[in-house]
Structures are given as structure tokens and as C-alpha cells.
C-alpha atoms as one frame of an Amber mdcrd trajectory, in Angstrom:
protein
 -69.212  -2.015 -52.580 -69.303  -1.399 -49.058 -66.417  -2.624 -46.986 -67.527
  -5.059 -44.055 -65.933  -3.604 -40.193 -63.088  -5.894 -39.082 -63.968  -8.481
 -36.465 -63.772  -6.829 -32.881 -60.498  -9.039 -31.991 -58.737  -7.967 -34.976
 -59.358  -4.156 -34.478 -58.828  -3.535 -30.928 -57.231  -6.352 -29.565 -53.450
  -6.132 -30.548 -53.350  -4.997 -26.880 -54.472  -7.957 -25.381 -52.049  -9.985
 -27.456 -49.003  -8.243 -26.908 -50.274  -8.702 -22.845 -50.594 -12.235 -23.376
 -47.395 -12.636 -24.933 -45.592 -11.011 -22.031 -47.567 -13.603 -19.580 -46.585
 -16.548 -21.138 -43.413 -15.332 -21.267 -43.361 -14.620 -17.614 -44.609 -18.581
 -16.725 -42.186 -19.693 -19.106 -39.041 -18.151 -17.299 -40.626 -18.597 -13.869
 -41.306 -22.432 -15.037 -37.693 -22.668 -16.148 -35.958 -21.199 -12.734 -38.202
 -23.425 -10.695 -37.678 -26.321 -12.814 -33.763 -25.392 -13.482 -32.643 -28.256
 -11.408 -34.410 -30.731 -12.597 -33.492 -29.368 -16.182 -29.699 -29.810 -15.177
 -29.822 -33.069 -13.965 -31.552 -34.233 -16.598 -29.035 -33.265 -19.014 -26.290
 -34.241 -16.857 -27.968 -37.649 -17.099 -28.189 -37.654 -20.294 -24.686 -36.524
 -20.936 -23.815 -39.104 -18.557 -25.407 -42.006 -20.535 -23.723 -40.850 -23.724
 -20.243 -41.223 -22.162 -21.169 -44.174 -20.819 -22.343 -45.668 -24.336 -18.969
 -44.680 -25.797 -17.042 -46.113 -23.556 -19.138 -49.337 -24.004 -18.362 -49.100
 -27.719 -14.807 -48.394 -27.530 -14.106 -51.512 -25.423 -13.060 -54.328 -27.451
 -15.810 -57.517 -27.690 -13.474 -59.396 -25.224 -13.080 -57.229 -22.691 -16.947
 -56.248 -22.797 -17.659 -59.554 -20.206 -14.894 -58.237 -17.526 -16.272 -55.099
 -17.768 -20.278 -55.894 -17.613 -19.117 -58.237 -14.334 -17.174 -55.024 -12.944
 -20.660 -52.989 -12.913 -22.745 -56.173 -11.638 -20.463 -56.525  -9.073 -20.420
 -52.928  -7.702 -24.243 -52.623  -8.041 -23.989 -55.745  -5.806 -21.916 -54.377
  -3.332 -23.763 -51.037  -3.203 -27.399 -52.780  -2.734 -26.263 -54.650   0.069
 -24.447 -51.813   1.748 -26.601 -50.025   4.692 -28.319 -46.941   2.887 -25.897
 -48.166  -0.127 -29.206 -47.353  -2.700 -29.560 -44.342  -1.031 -26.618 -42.911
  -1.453 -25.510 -44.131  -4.632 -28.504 -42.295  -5.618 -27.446 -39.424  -4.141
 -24.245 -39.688  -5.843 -25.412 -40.157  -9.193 -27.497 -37.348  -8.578 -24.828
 -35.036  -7.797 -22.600 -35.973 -10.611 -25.443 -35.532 -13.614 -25.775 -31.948
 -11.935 -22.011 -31.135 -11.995 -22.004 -32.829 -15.366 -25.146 -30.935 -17.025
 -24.476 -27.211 -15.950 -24.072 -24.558 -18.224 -20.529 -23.847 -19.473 -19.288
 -20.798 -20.715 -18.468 -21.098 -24.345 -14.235 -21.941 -24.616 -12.177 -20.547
 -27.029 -10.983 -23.114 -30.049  -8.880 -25.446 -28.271  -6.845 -26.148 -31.845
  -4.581 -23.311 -33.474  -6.185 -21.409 -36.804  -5.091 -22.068 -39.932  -2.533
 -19.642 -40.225  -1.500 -20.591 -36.950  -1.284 -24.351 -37.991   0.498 -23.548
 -41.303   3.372 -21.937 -39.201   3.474 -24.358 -36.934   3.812 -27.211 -39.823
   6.928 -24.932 -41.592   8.584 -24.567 -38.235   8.150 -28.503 -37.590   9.447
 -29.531 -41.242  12.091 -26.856 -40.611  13.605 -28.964 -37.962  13.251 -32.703
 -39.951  16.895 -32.174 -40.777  18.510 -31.898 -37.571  16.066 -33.804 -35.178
  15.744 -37.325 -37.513  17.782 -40.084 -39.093  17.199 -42.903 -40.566  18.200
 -45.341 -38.302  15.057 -44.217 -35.634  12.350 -47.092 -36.156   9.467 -44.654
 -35.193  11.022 -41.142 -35.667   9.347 -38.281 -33.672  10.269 -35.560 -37.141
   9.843 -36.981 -40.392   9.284 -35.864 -43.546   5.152 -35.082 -44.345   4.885
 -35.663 -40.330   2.789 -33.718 -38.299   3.522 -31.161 -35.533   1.075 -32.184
 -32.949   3.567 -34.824 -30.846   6.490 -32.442 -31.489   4.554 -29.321 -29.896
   2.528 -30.190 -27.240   2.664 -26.564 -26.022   2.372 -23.310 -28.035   0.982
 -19.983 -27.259   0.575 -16.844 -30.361   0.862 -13.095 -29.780  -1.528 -10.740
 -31.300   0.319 -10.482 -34.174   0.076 -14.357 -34.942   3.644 -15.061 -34.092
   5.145 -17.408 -31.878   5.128 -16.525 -28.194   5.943 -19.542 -26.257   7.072
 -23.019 -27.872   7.734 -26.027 -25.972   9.149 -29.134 -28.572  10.267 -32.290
 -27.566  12.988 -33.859 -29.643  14.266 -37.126 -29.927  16.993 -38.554 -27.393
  19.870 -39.032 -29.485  20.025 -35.102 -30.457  23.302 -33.646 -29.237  22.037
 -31.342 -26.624  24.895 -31.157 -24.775  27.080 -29.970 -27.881  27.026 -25.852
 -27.727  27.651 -25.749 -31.654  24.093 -28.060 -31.724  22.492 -26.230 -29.756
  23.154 -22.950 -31.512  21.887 -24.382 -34.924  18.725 -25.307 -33.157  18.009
 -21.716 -31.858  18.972 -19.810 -34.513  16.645 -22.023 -36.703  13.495 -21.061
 -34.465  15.117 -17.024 -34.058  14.833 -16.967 -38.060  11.626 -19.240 -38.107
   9.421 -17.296 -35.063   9.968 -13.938 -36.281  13.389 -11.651 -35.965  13.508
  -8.699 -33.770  12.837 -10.330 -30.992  14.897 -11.678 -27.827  14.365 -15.302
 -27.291  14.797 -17.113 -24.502  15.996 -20.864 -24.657  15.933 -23.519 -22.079
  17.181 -26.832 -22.238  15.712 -29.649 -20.442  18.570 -32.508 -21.253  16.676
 -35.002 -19.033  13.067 -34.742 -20.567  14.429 -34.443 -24.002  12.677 -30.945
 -24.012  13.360 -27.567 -25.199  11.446 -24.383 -23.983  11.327 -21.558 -26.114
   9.754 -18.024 -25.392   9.651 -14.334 -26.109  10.959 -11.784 -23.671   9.829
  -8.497 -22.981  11.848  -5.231 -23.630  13.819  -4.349 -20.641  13.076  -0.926
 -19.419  14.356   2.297 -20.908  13.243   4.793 -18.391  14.949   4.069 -15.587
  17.110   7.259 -15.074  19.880   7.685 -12.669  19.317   7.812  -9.002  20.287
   6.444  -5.557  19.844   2.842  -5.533  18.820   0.962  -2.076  22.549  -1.159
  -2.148  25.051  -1.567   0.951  29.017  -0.415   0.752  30.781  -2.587  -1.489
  27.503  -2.954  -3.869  27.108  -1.159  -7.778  24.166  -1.438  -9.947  25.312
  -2.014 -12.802  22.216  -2.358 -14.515  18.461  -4.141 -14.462  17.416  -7.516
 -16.054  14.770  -9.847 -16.266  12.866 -11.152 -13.038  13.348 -14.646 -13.491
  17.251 -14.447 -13.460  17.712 -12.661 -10.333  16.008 -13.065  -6.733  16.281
  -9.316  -5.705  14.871  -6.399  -6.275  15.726  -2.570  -5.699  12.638   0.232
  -5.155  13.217   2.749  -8.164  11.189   5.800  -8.762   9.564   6.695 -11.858
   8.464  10.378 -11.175   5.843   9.822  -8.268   5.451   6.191  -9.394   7.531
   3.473  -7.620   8.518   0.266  -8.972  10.167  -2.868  -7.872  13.075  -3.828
 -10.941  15.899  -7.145 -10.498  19.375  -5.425 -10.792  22.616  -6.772 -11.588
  24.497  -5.728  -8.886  28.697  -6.184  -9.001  29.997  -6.399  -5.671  33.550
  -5.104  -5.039  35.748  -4.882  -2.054  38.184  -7.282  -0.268  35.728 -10.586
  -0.704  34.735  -9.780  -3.978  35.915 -12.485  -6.448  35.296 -10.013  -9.926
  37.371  -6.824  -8.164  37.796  -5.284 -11.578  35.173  -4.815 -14.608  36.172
  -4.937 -18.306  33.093  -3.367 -20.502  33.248  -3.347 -24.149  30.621  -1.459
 -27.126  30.525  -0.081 -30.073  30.689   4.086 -30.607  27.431   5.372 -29.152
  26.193   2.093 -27.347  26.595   3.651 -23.593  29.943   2.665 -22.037  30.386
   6.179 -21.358  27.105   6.139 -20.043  28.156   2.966 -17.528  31.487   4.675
 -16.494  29.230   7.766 -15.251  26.627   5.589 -13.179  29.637   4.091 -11.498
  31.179   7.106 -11.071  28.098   8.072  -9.147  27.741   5.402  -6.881  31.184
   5.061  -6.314  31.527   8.886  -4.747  28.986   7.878  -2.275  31.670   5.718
  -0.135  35.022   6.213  -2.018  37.615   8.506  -4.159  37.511   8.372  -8.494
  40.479   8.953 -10.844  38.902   9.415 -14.065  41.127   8.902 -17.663  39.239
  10.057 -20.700  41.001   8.848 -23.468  37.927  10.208 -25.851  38.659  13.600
 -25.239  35.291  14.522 -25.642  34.669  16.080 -22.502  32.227  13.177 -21.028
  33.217  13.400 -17.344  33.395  17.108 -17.189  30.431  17.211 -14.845  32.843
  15.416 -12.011  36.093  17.391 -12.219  36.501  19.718  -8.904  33.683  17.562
  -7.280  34.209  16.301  -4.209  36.247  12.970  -4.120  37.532  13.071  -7.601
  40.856  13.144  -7.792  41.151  13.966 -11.442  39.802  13.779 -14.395  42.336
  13.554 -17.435  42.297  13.654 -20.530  45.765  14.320 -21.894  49.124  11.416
 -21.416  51.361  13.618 -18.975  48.407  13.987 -16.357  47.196  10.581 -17.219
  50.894   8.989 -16.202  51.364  11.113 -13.485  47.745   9.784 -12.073  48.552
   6.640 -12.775  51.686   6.599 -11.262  50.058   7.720  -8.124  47.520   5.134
  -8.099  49.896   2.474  -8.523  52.130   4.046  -5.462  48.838   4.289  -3.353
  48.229   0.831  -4.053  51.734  -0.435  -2.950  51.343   2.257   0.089  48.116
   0.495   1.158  49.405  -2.886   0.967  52.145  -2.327   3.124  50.337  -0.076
   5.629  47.597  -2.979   6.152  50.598  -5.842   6.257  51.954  -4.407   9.218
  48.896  -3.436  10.877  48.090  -7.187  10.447  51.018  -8.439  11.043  50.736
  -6.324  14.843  47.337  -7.270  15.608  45.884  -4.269  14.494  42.838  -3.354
  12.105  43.844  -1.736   8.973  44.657   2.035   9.112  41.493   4.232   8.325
  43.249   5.477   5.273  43.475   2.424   3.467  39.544   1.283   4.130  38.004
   4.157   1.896  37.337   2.688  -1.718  39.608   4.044  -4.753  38.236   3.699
  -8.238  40.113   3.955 -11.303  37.922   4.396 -14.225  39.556   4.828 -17.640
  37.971   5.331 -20.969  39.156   4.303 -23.980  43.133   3.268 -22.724  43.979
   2.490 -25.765  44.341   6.013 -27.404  46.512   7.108 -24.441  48.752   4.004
 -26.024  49.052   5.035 -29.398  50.397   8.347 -28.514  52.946   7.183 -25.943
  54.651   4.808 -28.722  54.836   7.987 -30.776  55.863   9.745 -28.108  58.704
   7.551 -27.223  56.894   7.174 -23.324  55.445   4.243 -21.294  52.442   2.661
 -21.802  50.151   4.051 -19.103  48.723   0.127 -19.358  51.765  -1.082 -18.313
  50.987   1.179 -14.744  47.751  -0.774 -14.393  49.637  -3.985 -13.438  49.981
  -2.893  -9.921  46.678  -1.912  -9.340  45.064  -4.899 -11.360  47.209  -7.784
  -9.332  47.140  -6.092  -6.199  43.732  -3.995  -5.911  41.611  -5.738  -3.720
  43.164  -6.394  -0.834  44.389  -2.419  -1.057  40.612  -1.612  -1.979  41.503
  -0.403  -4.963  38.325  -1.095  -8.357  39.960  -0.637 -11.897  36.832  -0.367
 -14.576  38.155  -0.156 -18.319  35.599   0.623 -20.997  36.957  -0.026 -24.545
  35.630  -0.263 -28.372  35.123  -3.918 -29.414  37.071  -3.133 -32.403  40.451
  -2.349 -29.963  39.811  -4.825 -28.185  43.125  -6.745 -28.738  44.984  -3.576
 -28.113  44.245  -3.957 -24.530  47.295  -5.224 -22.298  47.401  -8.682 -20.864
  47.107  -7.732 -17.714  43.806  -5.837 -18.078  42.490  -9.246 -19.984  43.618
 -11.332 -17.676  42.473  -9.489 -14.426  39.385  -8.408 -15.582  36.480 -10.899
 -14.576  33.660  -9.269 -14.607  32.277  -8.567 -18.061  29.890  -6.281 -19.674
  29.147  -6.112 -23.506  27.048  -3.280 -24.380  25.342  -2.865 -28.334  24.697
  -5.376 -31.271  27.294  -7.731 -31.133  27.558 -11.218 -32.871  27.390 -14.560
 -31.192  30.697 -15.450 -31.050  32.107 -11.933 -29.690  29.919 -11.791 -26.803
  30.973 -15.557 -26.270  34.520 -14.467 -26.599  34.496 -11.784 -24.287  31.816
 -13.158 -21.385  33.270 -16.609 -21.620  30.016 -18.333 -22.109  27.143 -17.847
 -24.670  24.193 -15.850 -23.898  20.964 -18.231 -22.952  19.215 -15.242 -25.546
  19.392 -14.543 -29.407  20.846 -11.206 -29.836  19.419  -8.941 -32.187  20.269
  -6.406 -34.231  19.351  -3.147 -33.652  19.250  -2.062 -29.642  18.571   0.960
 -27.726  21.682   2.287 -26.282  23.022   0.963 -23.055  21.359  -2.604 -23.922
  23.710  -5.532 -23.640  24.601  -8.724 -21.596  26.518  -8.727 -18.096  28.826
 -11.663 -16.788  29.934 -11.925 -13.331  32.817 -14.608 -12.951  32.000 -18.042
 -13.412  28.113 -16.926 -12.671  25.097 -16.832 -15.406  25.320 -14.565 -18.628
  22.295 -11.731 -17.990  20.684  -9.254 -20.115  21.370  -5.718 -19.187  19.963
  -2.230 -19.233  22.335   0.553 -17.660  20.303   3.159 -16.287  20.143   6.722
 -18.357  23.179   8.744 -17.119  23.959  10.909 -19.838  26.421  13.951 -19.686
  24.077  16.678 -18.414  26.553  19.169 -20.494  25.168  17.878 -23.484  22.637
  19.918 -25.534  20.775  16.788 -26.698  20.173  15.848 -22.719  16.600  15.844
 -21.811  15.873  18.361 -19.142  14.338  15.234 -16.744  17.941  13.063 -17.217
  19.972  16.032 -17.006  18.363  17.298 -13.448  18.969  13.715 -12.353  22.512
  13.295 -12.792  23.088  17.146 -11.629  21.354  16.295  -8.285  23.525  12.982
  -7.533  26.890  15.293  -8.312  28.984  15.496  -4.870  29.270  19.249  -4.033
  32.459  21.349  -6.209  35.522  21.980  -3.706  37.177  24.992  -3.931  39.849
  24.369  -6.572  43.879  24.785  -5.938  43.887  28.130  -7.968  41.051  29.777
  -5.918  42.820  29.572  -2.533  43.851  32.182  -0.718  46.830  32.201   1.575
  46.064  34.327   4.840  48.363  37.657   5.333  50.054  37.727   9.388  48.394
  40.366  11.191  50.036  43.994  11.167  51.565  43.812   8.187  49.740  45.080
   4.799  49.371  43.396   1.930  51.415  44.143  -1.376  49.861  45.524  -3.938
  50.032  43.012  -7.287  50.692  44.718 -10.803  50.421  43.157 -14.159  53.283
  44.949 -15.291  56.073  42.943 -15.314  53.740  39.457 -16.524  54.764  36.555
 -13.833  55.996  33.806 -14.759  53.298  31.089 -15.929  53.219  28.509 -13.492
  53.233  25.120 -15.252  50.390  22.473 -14.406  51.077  20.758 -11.286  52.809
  17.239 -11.117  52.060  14.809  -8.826  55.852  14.480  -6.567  56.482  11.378
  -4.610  58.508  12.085  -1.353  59.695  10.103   1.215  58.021  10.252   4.855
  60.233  11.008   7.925  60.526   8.265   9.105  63.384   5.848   7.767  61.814
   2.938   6.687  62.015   0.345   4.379  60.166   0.315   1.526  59.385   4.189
   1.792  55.547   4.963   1.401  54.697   7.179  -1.363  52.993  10.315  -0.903
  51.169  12.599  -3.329  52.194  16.248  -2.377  51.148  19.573  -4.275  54.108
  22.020  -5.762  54.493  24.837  -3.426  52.409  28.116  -5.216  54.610  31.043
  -6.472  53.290  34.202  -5.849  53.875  37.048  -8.043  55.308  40.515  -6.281
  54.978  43.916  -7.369  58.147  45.388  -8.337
């Protein structure tokens, strides 16, 4: 059976179609731009009449009267108002187009259900402390809901809480530390642990802010910091609890970062700085950053009590004064210091009491940084010798007026070793490594507005000035660049803030009067060894009372050839 030939349309003409497609197309989308306005304004009316039928059903039957009058009476007004139909009109016009434009698809304005279902535990979490039963219409309840509680909530990409704000009711204790500590370390545990949180207290509004706060930075390394005389860095913190900032360089990068800066001097009110860690947590670390910045404008005594060799970059550098590590030398500095201290005091009491400014010598800044005091303690008592503590008294009571910074760094678990006097003069605080709520209270003097956590990176810790705010702190990498395990990028850094090396005692050379020869020097008999010099304390020429002290060096022997 022969097959009939497909009509002509059918065979040849899927051209034409697809063509025809593509016109109508075109009109359609040329019919829609033109007519776009009119589109929106008709769904803008229509959107508009919808409203205006809901609000016409939620009013109750009474009210309905009052309300149809309301609308008669400003249709009245408007129709006898010049051009009153003309532009009301206009302005109905204008607010169906505003009111049917396109909007972009918004995210879910409700949280997910995982979201939700932490929310709920957190809110039932807090039943306990934030009802009673006496409340008529409490705000927590048990099989409440959260939404009244939270009003304000934000999730991290890993679906935990970011930002929390929860009103409670007024009769909470807010003003109670012990109640407020319950209430935060509730939502620590509840958000997620490992985290810093950061809690603020609205007593007024009955509302408590709650949110997560970044890492402080790790990479800052040591380097000269924009301050004036008189200022140390003792570290960096968040931007919202300072309103300064110092430019630090990252490589060729440049960044703006809030400091904590301590300011010393003779209008300082924290003269002296008390910083406390565990093994390994960067109080070392702190002492050397000082160090640094100190050298810049003033003279260093340095007392290692580790023994470790830490501050062996800075002996024979330029305006250290020593660096010991071992109790005679670390008396005999000490000594010294306090001496200088009374020697300063009474040098600027007379100038003051003649009308004169201070003597030059009494202006440059003397530091006195010890590490770890409290070995140097246990080894006098066995030794039957003083306390070198007990020769921080001076220096402590009297140092700012003289100029004169005492920084003590010391393991939280000597801490009650430490003299009274170091306590007690101490006010400006640093606490460096895990530590506990109640130590960091005990030793800053007020509790951190922060949960602390557990594990840290080293020189991480909180920073109290005085009487002023509790801050977090990150000391800036200054390792000992003597250390094998120093990166080469840290250990450059420190090497290039180092004050030049002086030429030490041992190394000078005594010039020989002209015509005569020089003696030859033989090993054979072995001098005498010449013991390590002691600071000596002679009095100046003239007769006066209370003598000034003076640090003089032990005349050098010199060996002769027999």
C-alpha cells in the first residue's frame, strides 16, 4: 500500500513555526515593557484593596460606623479641595505603583527548625532562673514559647548562636554579680563552648545582649608602635572597647588594630604592672615587648629568676644595665635600684624646692623588670640572706615621682608568695592563659564582661588598668630570637628592634702614655682571677646630708709579666 506525501505544512514548514514562535514572543515582551506600568499599578491596586478589605474585617462591628464616617469624611474634604480629585488621584496612583513593584524574593523571615529547636532548649533552659510563681503573666514559663523572650537572634554557618538579645523579667537580680554569672554561664554552655562571649547588661530595659567575638589577632609580631614617651603597648583588643588605634604592619600590608596602651611616668595612676600565667602562656613574652619599648626612652634592669636564658638577647645592649640571673647580682642590682630611687627623690626635692626643673639625670625612665621573684626567695631563706622583695619596697612606694616602672611577672600558682608590697603597689593587672572565673576576678579586681575559655593561644589573656574596664588581650609575638623553635620572620623582628651591643667592661683597653713601651704579658705565673664585679656605693664630695648613692665599677687589676 502506497504511503500518501505529508501535507505541505507538515513537511516543510517547522521553519515557519519556530519563526512564528519567536514573533509572538517578541510582541509579547514588547507588549509587556510598554504596558509594565499599567501592569504595576494594577497590582498595586489590587494589593491595595486586599489590605484594605482586611483591615475592614479586622475592625470590630462597632467600630466599623466611626471608621466608614472617617473615609466619608476625607473623601468630602478632598472633593471640595481645589484640584483635591486631582491629586488624590495622583496619589493613589503613586502608592498602587510603589505598592505593586516587583520585590526581590527575602530570605525566611522565621528561624529553621533546627534553629527553632535550639532556640526553644535555650528558652526552657532559663524557666528556672527568670520565673516564679508569684508573676501573674510570667514572660518564661514552663511549655512557653521563645518568641517574646528573643526578639533578636542571628545563627553562624554552623547553626549556632551568633547574636542573642533576651529580655527578662524585672524582678531578676541583675545587679547581683553571683546572678549574673549563673545567667552567662547558662547561655556559654547552651550556645556552644569554645567560644568568647560577650555580655551586656541593659538594667534599665530589662535586656541582656549576648554575642560572639572574633579571635583577636595572632600575627601581630613585634615592632615600633606609633606611641608618645611615657606610652607601652601592652597588647591589642577588640574595637569596640577602645577609641584608638595604632598603624601596624603586616609584611607590606598595613592595618589599623585598638591597643591597650599602659601609660607610666609621673601622672600615671598604675606606675607599676603585676602580670600573672601559667608555664608557657607568654609572660616572658610580655616582659620582652616591654623591654623593647622601654630602651627606646629609658634604662632596664632585668632579674631572671627562670634561669632559662630568656633575656639573653638584651645583656651588653645599650641601656641595660643588667641582666641577672643568679641572687648575689640580683641583690646587688637591686640594691642599686633602690639607692637610685632614694638618689632621685632627693635630687628633684631640692631642685623643687629652689625653683629649679628636675636634674636631667633623674628625667630618663628606669625599668625594673623581674621574672619569676619568687625563686630568687626561696634560695635566700636557704641561704640565710634578704629577700630581694623586701628591696622592692623602695622602688614600689616611691617610683613614680623618681621615674622609676617596676613590672613583676609571676606563675599563678606562686602567686601568694609574692610580698605585700608588690600586691599592694601593683595596679595595673595582666592575666595571661586559661584561668578560671574567680582567679582572674581575684587578681584584676573585677570580672571579665567575657566567658573565658579553655584552651588559648599563648599570650591571650585579659588586661586591667586601675579602676578602668577589664579588656581582652593579645601581646604581640616577641619570642627569644635565641630559640631554635623561633620562626625566622619573629626572630628578624625582635633582632632588628635590639639597641646596638656596647663594648663590654672586659673588652676595654686602657691607653699606654706615650714613650714608654708596653710590657709584655705571660701566662706563666696564672693572675689572679678577678672576681665578678659588685656594685660599691660611695659617698660624693660633697658633705651632705643624706649622702647620694653612686654606682661605681671596681678598679681593673692588670696582670704583669714577671
Amino acid at each position: 500500500m502506497a504511503r500518501r506525501p505529508l501535507p505541505r505544512i507538515l513537511s516543510n514548514g517547522s521553519a515557519q513555526l519556530v519563526r512564528s514562535r519567536e514573533l509572538a514572543r517578541t510582541a509579547a515582551d514588547s507588549a509587556t515593557d510598554v504596558l509594565h506600568p499599567l501592569i504595576t499599578i494594577t497590582r498595586g491596586l489590587r494589593r491595595l484593596a486586599a489590605a484594605g478589605r482586611r483591615r475592614w474585617s479586622e475592625t470590630p462591628k462597632d467600630k466599623r460606623g466611626a471608621l466608614l464616617f472617617l473615609v466619608a469624611s476625607v473623601i468630602l474634604v478632598v472633593a471640595l479641595m481645589p484640584y483635591g480629585p486631582l491629586l488624590a488621584a495622583i496619589t493613589l496612583m503613586a502608592a498602587a505603583a510603589w505598592q505593586g513593584r516587583e520585590r526581590a524574593a527575602s530570605a525566611s523571615d522565621g528561624p529553621d527548625e533546627s534553629q527553632a529547636q535550639r532556640l526553644q532548649s535555650l528558652y526552657e533552659a532559663l524557666v528556672p532562673y527568670f520565673s516564679t510563681a508569684e508573676d501573674p503573666e510570667p514572660l518564661y514559663s514552663h511549655g512557653g514559647t521563645w518568641e517574646k523572650a528573643f526578639p533578636t537572634y542571628a545563627f553562624d554557618g554552623t547553626g549556632r548562636i551568633s547574636h542573642l538579645v533576651i529580655h527578662y523579667p524585672a524582678y531578676f537580680a541583675d545587679g547581683e554579680a553571683e546572678a549574673r554569672a549563673r545567667i552567662e554561664g547558662l547561655l556559654a554552655a547552651k550556645s556552644g563552648r569554645g567560644r568568647e562571649y560577650h555580655f551586656s547588661w541593659e538594667e534599665e530595659g530589662n535586656q541582656l545582649t549576648v554575642s560572639v567575638l572574633t579571635p583577636l589577632a595572632v600575627d601581630i609580631a613585634a615592632q615600633r608602635f606609633v606611641t608618645a614617651p611615657g606610652e607601652t603597648v601592652l597588647g591589642f583588643t577588640d574595637p569596640s572597647r577602645v577609641q584608638r588605634t595604632l598603624p601596624l604592619s603586616y609584611g607590606e600590608q598595613q592595618r589599623d588594630v585598638p591597643p591597650v596602651v599602659w601609660r607610666t611616668g609621673l601622672r600615671s595612676t598604675e606606675p607599676h604592672l603585676l602580670a600573672l600565667g601559667q608555664p608557657g602562656t607568654g609572660t616572658s613574652t610580655l616582659l620582652r615587648s616591654i623591654a623593647l619599648q622601654a630602651l627606646q626612652h629609658g634604662d632596664v634592669v632585668i632579674i631572671d629568676g627562670g634561669g632559662t636564658g630568656e633575656y639573653a638577647c638584651l645583656t651588653g645592649r645599650d641601656g641595660v644595665l643588667a641582666v641577672e640571673c643568679g641572687l648575689p647580682g640580683v641583690l646587688a642590682s637591686l640594691e642599686w635600684a633602690a639607692a637610685e630611687t632614694e638618689r632621685r627623690l632627693i635630687a628633684a626635692n631640692r631642685a623643687h624646692q629652689a625653683g629649679d626643673p628636675p636634674p636631667d639625670d633623674t628625667k630618663r625612665p628606669l625599668w625594673i623588670l623581674l621574672d619569676r621573684p619568687t625563686a630568687f626567695t626561696h634560695l635566700a631563706a636557704a641561704q640565710d640572706r634578704k629577700d630581694p622583695q623586701s628591696l622592692l619596697q623602695v622602688p614600689l612606694r616611691h617610683g613614680r615621682p623618681a621615674n622609676v616602672t617596676v613590672v613583676v611577672a609571676e606563675q599563678l600558682d606562686t602567686v601568694e608568695a609574692l610580698g605585700e608590697p608588690v600586691r599592694q603597689h601593683t595596679r595595673a593587672r595582666v592575666v595571661l592563659g586559661p584561668a578560671t572565673a574567680a582567679q582572674l576576678e581575684s587578681v584584676l579586681g573585677a570580672p571579665p564582661h567575657t566567658t573565658p575559655v579553655e584552651e588559648v593561644p599563648p599570650g591571650r589573656g585579659y588586661a586591667r588598668l586601675g579602676m578602668g574596664p577589664v579588656h581582652r588581650l593579645q601581646v604581640p609575638a616577641t619570642p627569644n630570637p635565641y630559640d631554635d623553635a623561633t620562626s625566622d620572620a619573629h626572630r628578624q623582628a625582635v633582632l632588628n628592634l635590639l639597641p646596638p651591643r656596647t663594648t663590654p667592661a672586659d673588652g676595654e683597653t686602657v691607653p699606654e702614655p706615650e714613650g714608654t713601651e708596653a710590657e709584655p704579658l705571660t701566662t706563666d705565673p696564672k693572675p689572679e682571677p678577678v672576681p665578678d664585679p659588685v656594685p660599691v656605693l660611695t659617698k660624693p664630695k660633697d658633705s651632705i646630708p643624706n649622702p647620694v648613692p653612686v654606682l661605681t665599677k671596681p678598679a681593673k687589676s692588670k696582670a704583669k709579666a714577671t
